[in-house]
PDB file of C-alpha atoms in Angstrom:
ATOM      1  CA  MET A   4      -4.518 -26.798  -3.561  1.00 49.00           C
ATOM      2  CA  ALA A   5      -8.095 -27.114  -2.408  1.00 52.00           C
ATOM      3  CA  THR A   6     -10.643 -24.721  -3.899  1.00 56.00           C
ATOM      4  CA  GLY A   7     -11.414 -23.224  -0.491  1.00 56.00           C
ATOM      5  CA  SER A   8      -7.813 -22.249   0.113  1.00 68.00           C
ATOM      6  CA  ALA A   9      -7.605 -20.862  -3.426  1.00 75.00           C
ATOM      7  CA  ASP A  10     -10.599 -18.645  -2.638  1.00 82.00           C
ATOM      8  CA  VAL A  11      -9.054 -17.436   0.638  1.00 86.00           C
ATOM      9  CA  PHE A  12      -5.706 -16.967  -1.121  1.00 85.00           C
ATOM     10  CA  GLU A  13      -7.336 -14.792  -3.779  1.00 87.00           C
ATOM     11  CA  LYS A  14      -9.202 -12.605  -1.266  1.00 87.00           C
ATOM     12  CA  TYR A  15      -6.119 -11.947   0.845  1.00 87.00           C
ATOM     13  CA  ALA A  16      -3.835 -11.500  -2.182  1.00 86.00           C
ATOM     14  CA  LYS A  17      -6.112  -8.739  -3.486  1.00 87.00           C
ATOM     15  CA  PHE A  18      -6.527  -7.091  -0.065  1.00 87.00           C
ATOM     16  CA  GLY A  19      -5.067  -3.580   0.043  1.00 84.00           C
ATOM     17  CA  LYS A  20      -4.652  -3.324  -3.730  1.00 84.00           C
ATOM     18  CA  THR A  21      -6.634  -1.401  -6.315  1.00 84.00           C
ATOM     19  CA  GLU A  22      -8.161  -3.156  -9.318  1.00 83.00           C
ATOM     20  CA  ALA A  23      -5.490  -1.583 -11.513  1.00 83.00           C
ATOM     21  CA  GLN A  24      -2.723  -3.017  -9.311  1.00 83.00           C
ATOM     22  CA  VAL A  25      -4.306  -6.474  -9.471  1.00 81.00           C
ATOM     23  CA  LYS A  26      -4.489  -6.286 -13.277  1.00 81.00           C
ATOM     24  CA  GLU A  27      -0.830  -5.197 -13.479  1.00 80.00           C
ATOM     25  CA  MET A  28       0.425  -8.280 -11.619  1.00 77.00           C
ATOM     26  CA  LYS A  29       2.582 -10.148 -14.088  1.00 70.00           C
ATOM     27  CA  GLY A  30       2.768 -13.908 -13.725  1.00 68.00           C
ATOM     28  CA  GLY A  31      -0.493 -14.249 -11.804  1.00 80.00           C
ATOM     29  CA  LEU A  32      -1.803 -13.319  -8.411  1.00 85.00           C
ATOM     30  CA  ARG A  33       0.740 -13.131  -5.572  1.00 85.00           C
ATOM     31  CA  ILE A  34       0.119 -12.702  -1.849  1.00 88.00           C
ATOM     32  CA  GLU A  35       2.399 -10.461   0.194  1.00 89.00           C
ATOM     33  CA  THR A  36       3.862 -11.747   3.456  1.00 88.00           C
ATOM     34  CA  ARG A  37       2.010  -9.081   5.465  1.00 90.00           C
ATOM     35  CA  ASN A  38      -1.285 -10.397   4.079  1.00 90.00           C
ATOM     36  CA  VAL A  39      -0.202 -13.958   4.917  1.00 91.00           C
ATOM     37  CA  GLN A  40       0.327 -12.828   8.511  1.00 91.00           C
ATOM     38  CA  LYS A  41      -3.078 -11.144   8.543  1.00 90.00           C
ATOM     39  CA  LEU A  42      -4.718 -14.331   7.244  1.00 90.00           C
ATOM     40  CA  MET A  43      -2.985 -16.523   9.804  1.00 90.00           C
ATOM     41  CA  LYS A  44      -3.939 -14.203  12.684  1.00 90.00           C
ATOM     42  CA  GLU A  45      -7.579 -13.907  11.616  1.00 89.00           C
ATOM     43  CA  SER A  46      -7.991 -17.628  11.012  1.00 89.00           C
ATOM     44  CA  GLY A  47      -6.531 -18.585  14.385  1.00 90.00           C
ATOM     45  CA  VAL A  48      -3.488 -20.428  13.022  1.00 90.00           C
ATOM     46  CA  ILE A  49      -1.310 -18.131  15.129  1.00 90.00           C
ATOM     47  CA  ASP A  50      -1.894 -19.031  18.753  1.00 90.00           C
ATOM     48  CA  SER A  51       0.057 -19.209  22.004  1.00 89.00           C
ATOM     49  CA  LYS A  52       2.278 -22.052  20.720  1.00 91.00           C
ATOM     50  CA  TYR A  53       2.730 -20.869  17.124  1.00 91.00           C
ATOM     51  CA  SER A  54       3.774 -17.198  17.150  1.00 91.00           C
ATOM     52  CA  THR A  55       4.224 -14.662  14.372  1.00 90.00           C
ATOM     53  CA  GLN A  56       7.984 -15.140  14.660  1.00 93.00           C
ATOM     54  CA  LEU A  57       7.612 -18.839  13.886  1.00 93.00           C
ATOM     55  CA  LEU A  58       5.364 -17.913  10.955  1.00 92.00           C
ATOM     56  CA  ASP A  59       8.043 -15.492   9.694  1.00 92.00           C
ATOM     57  CA  ASN A  60      10.614 -18.282   9.927  1.00 93.00           C
ATOM     58  CA  ASP A  61       8.352 -20.629   7.954  1.00 93.00           C
ATOM     59  CA  ILE A  62       7.672 -17.974   5.310  1.00 91.00           C
ATOM     60  CA  MET A  63      11.393 -17.304   4.845  1.00 92.00           C
ATOM     61  CA  ARG A  64      12.134 -21.039   4.777  1.00 92.00           C
ATOM     62  CA  VAL A  65       9.554 -21.616   2.008  1.00 92.00           C
ATOM     63  CA  ILE A  66      10.641 -18.546   0.022  1.00 89.00           C
ATOM     64  CA  GLY A  67      14.267 -19.701   0.351  1.00 89.00           C
ATOM     65  CA  LYS A  68      13.387 -23.124  -1.073  1.00 90.00           C
ATOM     66  CA  LEU A  69      11.378 -21.560  -3.893  1.00 88.00           C
ATOM     67  CA  THR A  70      14.156 -19.078  -4.681  1.00 88.00           C
ATOM     68  CA  SER A  71      16.734 -21.823  -5.029  1.00 87.00           C
ATOM     69  CA  SER A  72      14.460 -24.098  -7.075  1.00 87.00           C
ATOM     70  CA  ASN A  73      12.918 -21.458  -9.353  1.00 83.00           C
ATOM     71  CA  PRO A  74      14.873 -18.169  -9.422  1.00 82.00           C
ATOM     72  CA  THR A  75      12.841 -16.727 -12.326  1.00 81.00           C
ATOM     73  CA  LYS A  76       9.527 -16.886 -10.433  1.00 80.00           C
ATOM     74  CA  TYR A  77      11.068 -16.077  -7.061  1.00 80.00           C
ATOM     75  CA  PRO A  78      14.038 -13.727  -7.426  1.00 81.00           C
ATOM     76  CA  LYS A  79      16.337 -13.178  -4.467  1.00 83.00           C
ATOM     77  CA  GLY A  80      14.698 -10.895  -1.895  1.00 82.00           C
ATOM     78  CA  SER A  81      11.167 -11.820  -2.958  1.00 83.00           C
ATOM     79  CA  LYS A  82       8.460 -11.230  -0.327  1.00 86.00           C
ATOM     80  CA  THR A  83       5.445 -12.570  -2.199  1.00 86.00           C
ATOM     81  CA  LEU A  84       4.043 -16.044  -2.850  1.00 87.00           C
ATOM     82  CA  GLU A  85       2.084 -17.518  -5.739  1.00 87.00           C
ATOM     83  CA  LYS A  86      -0.626 -20.127  -5.136  1.00 88.00           C
ATOM     84  CA  GLU A  87       1.893 -22.994  -5.293  1.00 88.00           C
ATOM     85  CA  GLY A  88       4.191 -21.222  -2.858  1.00 88.00           C
ATOM     86  CA  PHE A  89       1.258 -20.521  -0.550  1.00 90.00           C
ATOM     87  CA  ASP A  90       0.353 -24.213  -0.646  1.00 91.00           C
ATOM     88  CA  ALA A  91       3.956 -25.102   0.254  1.00 91.00           C
ATOM     89  CA  LEU A  92       3.740 -22.600   3.127  1.00 92.00           C
ATOM     90  CA  VAL A  93       0.573 -24.261   4.458  1.00 92.00           C
ATOM     91  CA  HIS A  94       2.398 -27.623   4.401  1.00 93.00           C
ATOM     92  CA  GLN A  95       5.357 -26.027   6.249  1.00 93.00           C
ATOM     93  CA  ILE A  96       3.046 -24.491   8.863  1.00 93.00           C
ATOM     94  CA  ALA A  97       1.341 -27.844   9.426  1.00 93.00           C
ATOM     95  CA  GLU A  98       4.750 -29.450   9.903  1.00 93.00           C
ATOM     96  CA  SER A  99       5.889 -26.725  12.321  1.00 92.00           C
ATOM     97  CA  LYS A 100       2.677 -26.909  14.343  1.00 92.00           C
ATOM     98  CA  LYS A 101       2.889 -30.723  14.370  1.00 92.00           C
ATOM     99  CA  SER A 102      -0.564 -30.761  12.825  1.00 91.00           C
ATOM    100  CA  THR A 103      -2.066 -32.007   9.587  1.00 92.00           C
ATOM    101  CA  TYR A 104      -2.319 -30.075   6.361  1.00 91.00           C
ATOM    102  CA  GLU A 105      -6.102 -30.569   6.383  1.00 92.00           C
ATOM    103  CA  ALA A 106      -6.435 -29.122   9.912  1.00 91.00           C
ATOM    104  CA  VAL A 107      -4.568 -25.951   8.911  1.00 90.00           C
ATOM    105  CA  LEU A 108      -6.639 -25.696   5.708  1.00 90.00           C
ATOM    106  CA  GLU A 109      -9.826 -26.040   7.735  1.00 90.00           C
ATOM    107  CA  LYS A 110      -8.818 -23.062   9.891  1.00 90.00           C
ATOM    108  CA  LEU A 111      -7.911 -21.022   6.812  1.00 88.00           C
ATOM    109  CA  ASN A 112     -11.225 -21.815   5.131  1.00 87.00           C
ATOM    110  CA  SER A 113     -13.160 -20.735   8.232  1.00 87.00           C
ATOM    111  CA  VAL A 114     -12.307 -17.092   7.428  1.00 86.00           C
ATOM    112  CA  SER A 115     -14.715 -15.317   5.099  1.00 83.00           C
ATOM    113  CA  GLY A 116     -12.227 -12.665   4.012  1.00 80.00           C
ATOM    114  CA  PRO A 117      -9.922  -9.911   5.240  1.00 82.00           C
ATOM    115  CA  SER A 118     -11.335  -7.904   8.104  1.00 78.00           C
ATOM    116  CA  THR A 119     -10.917  -4.174   8.532  1.00 75.00           C
ATOM    117  CA  ALA A 120     -11.823  -4.197  12.216  1.00 73.00           C
ATOM    118  CA  GLY A 121      -9.868  -1.724  14.299  1.00 68.00           C
ATOM    119  CA  THR A 122      -9.280   0.726  11.481  1.00 68.00           C
ATOM    120  CA  THR A 123      -9.903   4.380  12.093  1.00 68.00           C
ATOM    121  CA  GLY A 124     -13.100   5.897  10.744  1.00 67.00           C
ATOM    122  CA  VAL A 125     -14.280   9.497  10.626  1.00 61.00           C
ATOM    123  CA  ALA A 126     -14.871  10.410  14.252  1.00 63.00           C
ATOM    124  CA  ASN A 127     -16.612  13.761  14.029  1.00 68.00           C
ATOM    125  CA  ALA A 128     -17.454  14.680  10.458  1.00 70.00           C
ATOM    126  CA  GLY A 129     -19.086  17.989  11.425  1.00 73.00           C
ATOM    127  CA  ASN A 130     -15.984  19.336  13.144  1.00 73.00           C
ATOM    128  CA  VAL A 131     -13.675  18.223  10.357  1.00 71.00           C
ATOM    129  CA  ALA A 132     -15.931  19.708   7.668  1.00 74.00           C
ATOM    130  CA  ARG A 133     -16.029  23.038   9.512  1.00 73.00           C
ATOM    131  CA  MET A 134     -12.232  23.149   9.804  1.00 73.00           C
ATOM    132  CA  THR A 135     -11.627  22.271   6.162  1.00 72.00           C
ATOM    133  CA  ASP A 136     -14.198  24.682   4.663  1.00 76.00           C
ATOM    134  CA  THR A 137     -11.894  27.152   2.875  1.00 75.00           C
ATOM    135  CA  SER A 138     -14.664  29.725   2.371  1.00 77.00           C
ATOM    136  CA  LYS A 139     -14.529  30.509   6.103  1.00 78.00           C
ATOM    137  CA  TYR A 140     -10.766  31.135   6.190  1.00 78.00           C
ATOM    138  CA  THR A 141      -9.589  34.672   6.903  1.00 79.00           C
ATOM    139  CA  GLY A 142      -6.365  36.658   6.743  1.00 79.00           C
ATOM    140  CA  ALA A 143      -3.213  35.099   5.317  1.00 75.00           C
ATOM    141  CA  HIS A 144      -4.790  31.624   5.187  1.00 76.00           C
ATOM    142  CA  LYS A 145      -7.492  32.883   2.827  1.00 76.00           C
ATOM    143  CA  GLU A 146      -4.809  33.747   0.248  1.00 76.00           C
ATOM    144  CA  ARG A 147      -3.673  30.121   0.041  1.00 78.00           C
ATOM    145  CA  PHE A 148      -6.834  28.971  -1.804  1.00 78.00           C
ATOM    146  CA  ASP A 149      -8.490  29.965  -5.077  1.00 79.00           C
ATOM    147  CA  ALA A 150     -12.217  30.755  -5.557  1.00 76.00           C
ATOM    148  CA  GLU A 151     -13.196  27.049  -5.749  1.00 78.00           C
ATOM    149  CA  GLY A 152     -11.358  26.221  -2.518  1.00 75.00           C
ATOM    150  CA  LYS A 153      -8.503  24.402  -4.238  1.00 79.00           C
ATOM    151  CA  GLY A 154      -5.089  25.003  -2.696  1.00 78.00           C
ATOM    152  CA  LYS A 155      -2.539  27.100  -4.574  1.00 77.00           C
ATOM    153  CA  GLY A 156       0.404  25.100  -3.256  1.00 78.00           C
ATOM    154  CA  ILE A 157       3.727  26.918  -2.854  1.00 77.00           C
ATOM    155  CA  ASP A 158       2.341  30.000  -4.669  1.00 72.00           C
ATOM    156  CA  GLY A 159      -0.170  30.491  -1.849  1.00 68.00           C
ATOM    157  CA  ARG A 160       2.540  30.364   0.836  1.00 69.00           C
ATOM    158  CA  GLU A 161       5.356  32.466  -0.626  1.00 72.00           C
ATOM    159  CA  GLU A 162       5.756  35.742  -2.417  1.00 73.00           C
ATOM    160  CA  ARG A 163       7.344  34.768  -5.684  1.00 72.00           C
ATOM    161  CA  SER A 164       9.541  37.057  -7.780  1.00 71.00           C
ATOM    162  CA  LYS A 165       9.455  36.952 -11.576  1.00 72.00           C
ATOM    163  CA  ASN A 166      13.252  36.627 -11.971  1.00 73.00           C
ATOM    164  CA  THR A 167      13.180  38.427 -15.335  1.00 74.00           C
ATOM    165  CA  GLY A 168      16.369  40.406 -14.731  1.00 72.00           C
ATOM    166  CA  TYR A 169      14.609  43.753 -14.341  1.00 73.00           C
ATOM    167  CA  VAL A 170      14.229  45.618 -11.073  1.00 75.00           C
ATOM    168  CA  GLY A 171      10.780  45.828  -9.538  1.00 71.00           C
ATOM    169  CA  ASN A 172       8.394  48.514 -10.869  1.00 77.00           C
ATOM    170  CA  TYR A 173      10.382  48.943 -14.147  1.00 77.00           C
ATOM    171  CA  LYS A 174       7.825  50.008 -16.746  1.00 79.00           C
ATOM    172  CA  ASN A 175       9.680  49.374 -20.035  1.00 78.00           C
ATOM    173  CA  GLU A 176      10.293  45.654 -19.566  1.00 77.00           C
ATOM    174  CA  GLY A 177      10.965  43.866 -22.846  1.00 74.00           C
ATOM    175  CA  THR A 178      11.657  47.036 -24.895  1.00 78.00           C
ATOM    176  CA  TYR A 179      15.486  46.865 -25.107  1.00 74.00           C
ATOM    177  CA  ASP A 180      15.576  44.719 -28.254  1.00 74.00           C
ATOM    178  CA  LYS A 181      13.150  47.020 -30.070  1.00 72.00           C
ATOM    179  CA  GLY A 182      15.355  50.116 -29.623  1.00 67.00           C
ATOM    180  CA  HIS A 183      18.746  48.474 -30.294  1.00 74.00           C
ATOM    181  CA  LYS A 184      18.451  46.560 -33.541  1.00 66.00           C
TER     182      LYS A 184
END
């Protein structure tokens, strides 16, 4: 695999994962099929003639071949690819598009990394901050938070009974054993 595709592979394989998740990956870095689709869309490999459905078919075809040839690395139902599997996928895509491997690699290397365009940002921070400021809550809602503004969870929403076996307002709770020994 060319170094450029290895770089793109690494960026997209790590996309959407924390550093801890990347460190936990046993057997090396693996790219998920959703990130493969994202890469192919952003690089322009998917076009009017080569759709996402054809890409899905190619991914499943490559994973099927890898599963049958190496079941320890690719167990049945696997939806991730290692670098070698990704390279085989690029070859399969080039074959399906009736293009060359180098042409597909060139498109993949034209992408600098995963884009987060179109994701939702904070629209109106002032309004949201005002609505989530627990110090301004009144009435029953005020009881759901402690002095620091941290939620009490279920205890802030329900009246909880002690379930000790005594009726409410009984003053001598816990004194039975002392008088009957």
